[in-house]
PDB file of C-alpha atoms in Angstrom:
ATOM      1  CA  UNK F 154     -13.415   8.320   8.305  1.00 74.00           C
ATOM      2  CA  UNK F 155     -16.461   7.180  10.367  1.00 75.00           C
ATOM      3  CA  UNK F 156     -17.465   3.853  11.860  1.00 82.00           C
ATOM      4  CA  UNK F 157     -19.826   1.945   9.582  1.00 76.00           C
ATOM      5  CA  UNK F 158     -18.712   3.495   6.287  1.00 85.00           C
ATOM      6  CA  UNK F 159     -16.475   0.596   5.273  1.00 83.00           C
ATOM      7  CA  UNK F 160     -19.204  -1.973   5.858  1.00 87.00           C
ATOM      8  CA  UNK F 161     -21.709   0.031   3.800  1.00 89.00           C
ATOM      9  CA  UNK F 162     -19.273   0.038   0.886  1.00 89.00           C
ATOM     10  CA  UNK F 163     -18.135  -3.573   1.203  1.00 89.00           C
ATOM     11  CA  UNK F 164     -21.702  -4.865   1.425  1.00 89.00           C
ATOM     12  CA  UNK F 165     -22.295  -3.358  -2.021  1.00 91.00           C
ATOM     13  CA  UNK F 166     -18.984  -4.541  -3.499  1.00 89.00           C
ATOM     14  CA  UNK F 167     -18.732  -8.043  -1.927  1.00 92.00           C
ATOM     15  CA  UNK F 168     -14.969  -8.107  -2.536  1.00 94.00           C
ATOM     16  CA  UNK F 169     -13.083 -11.120  -3.869  1.00 95.00           C
ATOM     17  CA  UNK F 170      -9.797  -9.766  -2.506  1.00 97.00           C
ATOM     18  CA  UNK F 171      -9.475  -7.602   0.623  1.00 95.00           C
ATOM     19  CA  UNK F 172      -6.286  -5.531   0.919  1.00 96.00           C
ATOM     20  CA  UNK F 173      -5.241  -3.396   3.877  1.00 94.00           C
ATOM     21  CA  UNK F 174      -2.062  -1.422   3.220  1.00 93.00           C
ATOM     22  CA  UNK F 175      -1.578  -0.005   6.718  1.00 91.00           C
ATOM     23  CA  UNK F 176      -3.140   1.131   9.947  1.00 90.00           C
ATOM     24  CA  UNK F 177      -1.801   4.659  10.135  1.00 85.00           C
ATOM     25  CA  UNK F 178      -2.882   7.706  12.070  1.00 84.00           C
ATOM     26  CA  UNK F 179      -4.499   9.736   9.273  1.00 76.00           C
ATOM     27  CA  UNK F 180      -8.076   9.077  10.458  1.00 69.00           C
ATOM     28  CA  UNK F 181      -7.736   9.342  14.220  1.00 75.00           C
ATOM     29  CA  UNK F 182     -10.256  12.181  14.468  1.00 77.00           C
ATOM     30  CA  UNK F 183     -13.299   9.904  14.624  1.00 75.00           C
ATOM     31  CA  UNK F 184     -11.690   6.504  15.279  1.00 79.00           C
ATOM     32  CA  UNK F 185      -9.622   7.809  18.239  1.00 82.00           C
ATOM     33  CA  UNK F 186      -6.995   5.000  18.116  1.00 89.00           C
ATOM     34  CA  UNK F 187      -5.180   2.890  15.539  1.00 90.00           C
ATOM     35  CA  UNK F 188      -7.135  -0.057  16.925  1.00 90.00           C
ATOM     36  CA  UNK F 189     -10.326   1.786  16.004  1.00 86.00           C
ATOM     37  CA  UNK F 190      -8.992   2.280  12.480  1.00 87.00           C
ATOM     38  CA  UNK F 191      -8.130  -1.438  12.306  1.00 89.00           C
ATOM     39  CA  UNK F 192     -11.623  -2.323  13.494  1.00 90.00           C
ATOM     40  CA  UNK F 193     -13.203  -0.199  10.753  1.00 84.00           C
ATOM     41  CA  UNK F 194     -10.880  -1.225   7.909  1.00 90.00           C
ATOM     42  CA  UNK F 195     -11.203  -4.929   8.677  1.00 90.00           C
ATOM     43  CA  UNK F 196     -15.009  -4.735   8.429  1.00 90.00           C
ATOM     44  CA  UNK F 197     -14.763  -5.226   4.663  1.00 92.00           C
ATOM     45  CA  UNK F 198     -13.629  -8.806   5.254  1.00 94.00           C
ATOM     46  CA  UNK F 199     -17.067  -9.626   6.656  1.00 92.00           C
ATOM     47  CA  UNK F 200     -18.525  -9.097   3.167  1.00 92.00           C
ATOM     48  CA  UNK F 201     -15.773 -10.928   1.286  1.00 94.00           C
ATOM     49  CA  UNK F 202     -17.029 -13.573  -1.136  1.00 94.00           C
ATOM     50  CA  UNK F 203     -16.553 -17.225  -0.221  1.00 93.00           C
ATOM     51  CA  UNK F 204     -13.103 -18.315  -1.388  1.00 92.00           C
ATOM     52  CA  UNK F 205     -11.801 -14.754  -1.263  1.00 95.00           C
ATOM     53  CA  UNK F 206      -8.310 -13.633  -0.288  1.00 96.00           C
ATOM     54  CA  UNK F 207      -7.074 -11.398   2.514  1.00 97.00           C
ATOM     55  CA  UNK F 208      -3.832  -9.503   1.800  1.00 97.00           C
ATOM     56  CA  UNK F 209      -2.253  -7.496   4.622  1.00 97.00           C
ATOM     57  CA  UNK F 210       0.876  -5.427   5.161  1.00 97.00           C
ATOM     58  CA  UNK F 211       3.081  -7.689   7.280  1.00 96.00           C
ATOM     59  CA  UNK F 212       5.269  -4.736   8.271  1.00 95.00           C
ATOM     60  CA  UNK F 213       2.374  -3.088  10.115  1.00 95.00           C
ATOM     61  CA  UNK F 214       2.400  -4.059  13.805  1.00 94.00           C
ATOM     62  CA  UNK F 215      -1.392  -4.358  14.042  1.00 95.00           C
ATOM     63  CA  UNK F 216      -1.947  -6.157  10.735  1.00 95.00           C
ATOM     64  CA  UNK F 217       0.796  -8.757  11.111  1.00 94.00           C
ATOM     65  CA  UNK F 218      -0.959 -10.135  14.204  1.00 91.00           C
ATOM     66  CA  UNK F 219      -4.281 -10.722  12.430  1.00 92.00           C
ATOM     67  CA  UNK F 220      -5.259 -14.344  12.231  1.00 92.00           C
ATOM     68  CA  UNK F 221      -7.848 -16.074  10.096  1.00 93.00           C
ATOM     69  CA  UNK F 222     -11.104 -14.246   9.390  1.00 89.00           C
ATOM     70  CA  UNK F 223     -14.124 -16.199   8.165  1.00 87.00           C
ATOM     71  CA  UNK F 224     -11.835 -19.241   7.950  1.00 92.00           C
ATOM     72  CA  UNK F 225      -9.384 -17.503   5.596  1.00 94.00           C
ATOM     73  CA  UNK F 226      -5.725 -17.145   6.554  1.00 95.00           C
ATOM     74  CA  UNK F 227      -4.346 -13.763   5.522  1.00 97.00           C
ATOM     75  CA  UNK F 228      -1.314 -13.552   3.265  1.00 97.00           C
ATOM     76  CA  UNK F 229       1.224 -10.840   3.947  1.00 97.00           C
ATOM     77  CA  UNK F 230       3.270  -8.430   1.841  1.00 97.00           C
ATOM     78  CA  UNK F 231       6.086  -6.195   3.069  1.00 96.00           C
ATOM     79  CA  UNK F 232       9.795  -5.717   3.391  1.00 94.00           C
ATOM     80  CA  UNK F 233      10.231  -8.517   5.924  1.00 88.00           C
ATOM     81  CA  UNK F 234      11.097 -12.007   4.746  1.00 87.00           C
ATOM     82  CA  UNK F 235       8.328 -13.246   7.053  1.00 91.00           C
ATOM     83  CA  UNK F 236       5.899 -12.111   4.324  1.00 97.00           C
ATOM     84  CA  UNK F 237       4.793 -14.251   1.382  1.00 97.00           C
ATOM     85  CA  UNK F 238       5.338 -11.256  -0.947  1.00 98.00           C
ATOM     86  CA  UNK F 239       8.422  -9.245  -0.042  1.00 97.00           C
ATOM     87  CA  UNK F 240      11.021  -6.906  -1.493  1.00 97.00           C
ATOM     88  CA  UNK F 241      14.775  -6.891  -1.051  1.00 96.00           C
ATOM     89  CA  UNK F 242      17.536  -4.688  -2.419  1.00 96.00           C
ATOM     90  CA  UNK F 243      15.385  -1.552  -2.240  1.00 94.00           C
ATOM     91  CA  UNK F 244      17.352   1.389  -3.610  1.00 93.00           C
ATOM     92  CA  UNK F 245      15.989   4.930  -3.931  1.00 90.00           C
ATOM     93  CA  UNK F 246      16.450   6.443  -7.400  1.00 88.00           C
ATOM     94  CA  UNK F 247      15.492  10.007  -6.532  1.00 81.00           C
ATOM     95  CA  UNK F 248      12.685  11.334  -8.685  1.00 76.00           C
ATOM     96  CA  UNK F 249      12.706   8.132 -10.761  1.00 80.00           C
ATOM     97  CA  UNK F 250      11.369   6.104  -7.816  1.00 88.00           C
ATOM     98  CA  UNK F 251      13.020   3.007  -6.383  1.00 92.00           C
ATOM     99  CA  UNK F 252      14.498  -0.204  -7.657  1.00 95.00           C
ATOM    100  CA  UNK F 253      13.935  -3.478  -5.828  1.00 96.00           C
ATOM    101  CA  UNK F 254      13.694  -7.232  -6.163  1.00 97.00           C
ATOM    102  CA  UNK F 255      10.216  -8.622  -5.540  1.00 98.00           C
ATOM    103  CA  UNK F 256       9.842 -12.182  -4.235  1.00 98.00           C
ATOM    104  CA  UNK F 257       6.719 -14.312  -4.743  1.00 98.00           C
ATOM    105  CA  UNK F 258       5.404 -17.273  -2.701  1.00 97.00           C
ATOM    106  CA  UNK F 259       6.219 -19.560  -5.656  1.00 97.00           C
ATOM    107  CA  UNK F 260       9.939 -18.873  -5.105  1.00 96.00           C
ATOM    108  CA  UNK F 261      10.119 -16.713  -8.243  1.00 97.00           C
ATOM    109  CA  UNK F 262      11.454 -13.171  -8.073  1.00 97.00           C
ATOM    110  CA  UNK F 263      12.002 -10.259 -10.412  1.00 98.00           C
ATOM    111  CA  UNK F 264      13.844  -6.947 -10.421  1.00 98.00           C
ATOM    112  CA  UNK F 265      11.757  -3.880 -11.087  1.00 96.00           C
ATOM    113  CA  UNK F 266      11.588  -0.127 -10.817  1.00 96.00           C
ATOM    114  CA  UNK F 267       8.706   1.351  -8.851  1.00 95.00           C
ATOM    115  CA  UNK F 268       8.319   4.741 -10.572  1.00 91.00           C
ATOM    116  CA  UNK F 269       7.167   6.510  -7.400  1.00 79.00           C
ATOM    117  CA  UNK F 270       8.901   7.492  -4.116  1.00 70.00           C
ATOM    118  CA  UNK F 271      10.547   4.816  -1.954  1.00 57.00           C
ATOM    119  CA  UNK F 272       7.634   4.344   0.431  1.00 73.00           C
ATOM    120  CA  UNK F 273       5.550   3.210  -2.556  1.00 87.00           C
ATOM    121  CA  UNK F 274       7.452  -0.093  -2.708  1.00 93.00           C
ATOM    122  CA  UNK F 275       5.021  -1.481  -0.137  1.00 92.00           C
ATOM    123  CA  UNK F 276       2.078  -0.401  -2.292  1.00 93.00           C
ATOM    124  CA  UNK F 277       3.741  -2.109  -5.270  1.00 96.00           C
ATOM    125  CA  UNK F 278       3.954  -5.240  -3.116  1.00 97.00           C
ATOM    126  CA  UNK F 279       0.224  -4.978  -2.384  1.00 97.00           C
ATOM    127  CA  UNK F 280      -0.399  -4.745  -6.130  1.00 97.00           C
ATOM    128  CA  UNK F 281       1.929  -7.698  -6.671  1.00 98.00           C
ATOM    129  CA  UNK F 282      -0.055  -9.790  -4.208  1.00 98.00           C
ATOM    130  CA  UNK F 283      -3.351  -8.883  -5.908  1.00 98.00           C
ATOM    131  CA  UNK F 284      -1.941  -9.633  -9.365  1.00 98.00           C
ATOM    132  CA  UNK F 285      -0.603 -12.968  -8.146  1.00 98.00           C
ATOM    133  CA  UNK F 286      -4.011 -13.854  -6.677  1.00 97.00           C
ATOM    134  CA  UNK F 287      -5.573 -13.039 -10.051  1.00 97.00           C
ATOM    135  CA  UNK F 288      -3.159 -15.355 -11.869  1.00 97.00           C
ATOM    136  CA  UNK F 289      -0.890 -12.783 -13.500  1.00 98.00           C
ATOM    137  CA  UNK F 290       2.620 -13.890 -14.443  1.00 98.00           C
ATOM    138  CA  UNK F 291       5.681 -12.264 -12.859  1.00 98.00           C
ATOM    139  CA  UNK F 292       6.336 -10.491 -16.194  1.00 98.00           C
ATOM    140  CA  UNK F 293       2.790  -9.083 -16.235  1.00 98.00           C
ATOM    141  CA  UNK F 294       3.078  -7.912 -12.625  1.00 98.00           C
ATOM    142  CA  UNK F 295       6.436  -6.262 -13.330  1.00 98.00           C
ATOM    143  CA  UNK F 296       5.038  -4.492 -16.419  1.00 98.00           C
ATOM    144  CA  UNK F 297       2.098  -3.209 -14.384  1.00 97.00           C
ATOM    145  CA  UNK F 298       4.353  -1.816 -11.663  1.00 97.00           C
ATOM    146  CA  UNK F 299       6.854  -0.232 -14.033  1.00 96.00           C
ATOM    147  CA  UNK F 300       4.078   1.320 -16.131  1.00 93.00           C
ATOM    148  CA  UNK F 301       2.325   2.857 -13.140  1.00 87.00           C
ATOM    149  CA  UNK F 302       1.496   6.496 -13.845  1.00 81.00           C
ATOM    150  CA  UNK F 303       1.339   9.122 -11.147  1.00 74.00           C
ATOM    151  CA  UNK F 304      -1.987  10.856 -10.760  1.00 72.00           C
ATOM    152  CA  UNK F 305      -2.730  14.486  -9.935  1.00 71.00           C
ATOM    153  CA  UNK F 306      -2.698  15.090  -6.198  1.00 70.00           C
ATOM    154  CA  UNK F 307      -0.839  11.863  -5.306  1.00 67.00           C
ATOM    155  CA  UNK F 308       2.972  11.928  -5.556  1.00 70.00           C
ATOM    156  CA  UNK F 309       2.692  13.598  -8.947  1.00 73.00           C
ATOM    157  CA  UNK F 310       6.078  15.075  -9.801  1.00 75.00           C
ATOM    158  CA  UNK F 311       6.014  17.923 -12.283  1.00 78.00           C
ATOM    159  CA  UNK F 312       9.487  18.878 -13.469  1.00 79.00           C
ATOM    160  CA  UNK F 313      10.304  21.939 -15.552  1.00 85.00           C
ATOM    161  CA  UNK F 314      13.608  23.497 -16.589  1.00 90.00           C
ATOM    162  CA  UNK F 315      13.744  25.545 -13.402  1.00 88.00           C
ATOM    163  CA  UNK F 316      11.576  23.966 -10.726  1.00 85.00           C
ATOM    164  CA  UNK F 317      10.260  20.688  -9.414  1.00 76.00           C
ATOM    165  CA  UNK F 318       6.711  20.580  -8.095  1.00 76.00           C
ATOM    166  CA  UNK F 319       5.507  17.709  -5.970  1.00 75.00           C
ATOM    167  CA  UNK F 320       1.730  17.692  -6.289  1.00 75.00           C
ATOM    168  CA  UNK F 321       0.652  15.667  -3.249  1.00 72.00           C
ATOM    169  CA  UNK F 322      -2.274  17.792  -2.140  1.00 75.00           C
ATOM    170  CA  UNK F 323      -5.082  15.210  -2.133  1.00 65.00           C
ATOM    171  CA  UNK F 324      -6.500  14.874   1.390  1.00 61.00           C
ATOM    172  CA  UNK F 325      -3.274  15.984   3.041  1.00 58.00           C
ATOM    173  CA  UNK F 326      -2.509  15.059   6.644  1.00 57.00           C
ATOM    174  CA  UNK F 327       0.681  15.454   8.710  1.00 61.00           C
ATOM    175  CA  UNK F 328       1.974  11.952   7.847  1.00 59.00           C
ATOM    176  CA  UNK F 329       1.466  12.372   4.098  1.00 57.00           C
ATOM    177  CA  UNK F 330       2.987  15.854   4.201  1.00 57.00           C
ATOM    178  CA  UNK F 331       6.109  14.463   5.907  1.00 60.00           C
ATOM    179  CA  UNK F 332       6.374  11.818   3.183  1.00 58.00           C
ATOM    180  CA  UNK F 333       6.114  14.594   0.563  1.00 54.00           C
ATOM    181  CA  UNK F 334       8.834  16.573   2.313  1.00 59.00           C
ATOM    182  CA  UNK F 335      11.048  13.470   2.401  1.00 60.00           C
ATOM    183  CA  UNK F 336      10.614  13.040  -1.377  1.00 55.00           C
ATOM    184  CA  UNK F 337      11.502  16.678  -2.005  1.00 55.00           C
ATOM    185  CA  UNK F 338      14.568  16.491   0.224  1.00 58.00           C
ATOM    186  CA  UNK F 339      15.706  13.368  -1.608  1.00 57.00           C
ATOM    187  CA  UNK F 340      15.188  15.149  -4.947  1.00 54.00           C
ATOM    188  CA  UNK F 341      17.371  18.096  -3.939  1.00 53.00           C
ATOM    189  CA  UNK F 342      19.976  15.928  -2.246  1.00 60.00           C
ATOM    190  CA  UNK F 343      19.350  16.786   1.406  1.00 59.00           C
TER     191      UNK F 343
END
């Protein structure tokens, strides 16, 4: 949440694959603008290993305009067919998550269930792109997505006989709280 933090971390990690899922508004306090957030998040690419990959959310207005960095063309994931990794036929399944068809740059595709709320389809696409870069097969990628567990504090749905609890309390901000409210409204049919 401060300028310089990303570069300190990436200089230690020297990433092979750099993924940016979005340029939201959750960290505006110190970055002031979404462009400031983009500037900070993209710093990790400076420490990417030679031959590394850049994977960006092509549905994000700031990310989709990024060109090559360090001579590497980014690849994009998202819901738009302009992305190399994209999803179609996205259908919410309530508390069970969402179903969709995921398309790969090879022309292959597979149907899967993302066992988390609908907005997590884009995160599943980010995971798909990473798995593809690492040489996983479509079946292995699908199994990874469908076996994804929720974790405490992040879209963790706890259902009892009488109540449903959505535990989404980790580092809450207005945008994440609205997403949590949307999930709850979907669960109760509003």
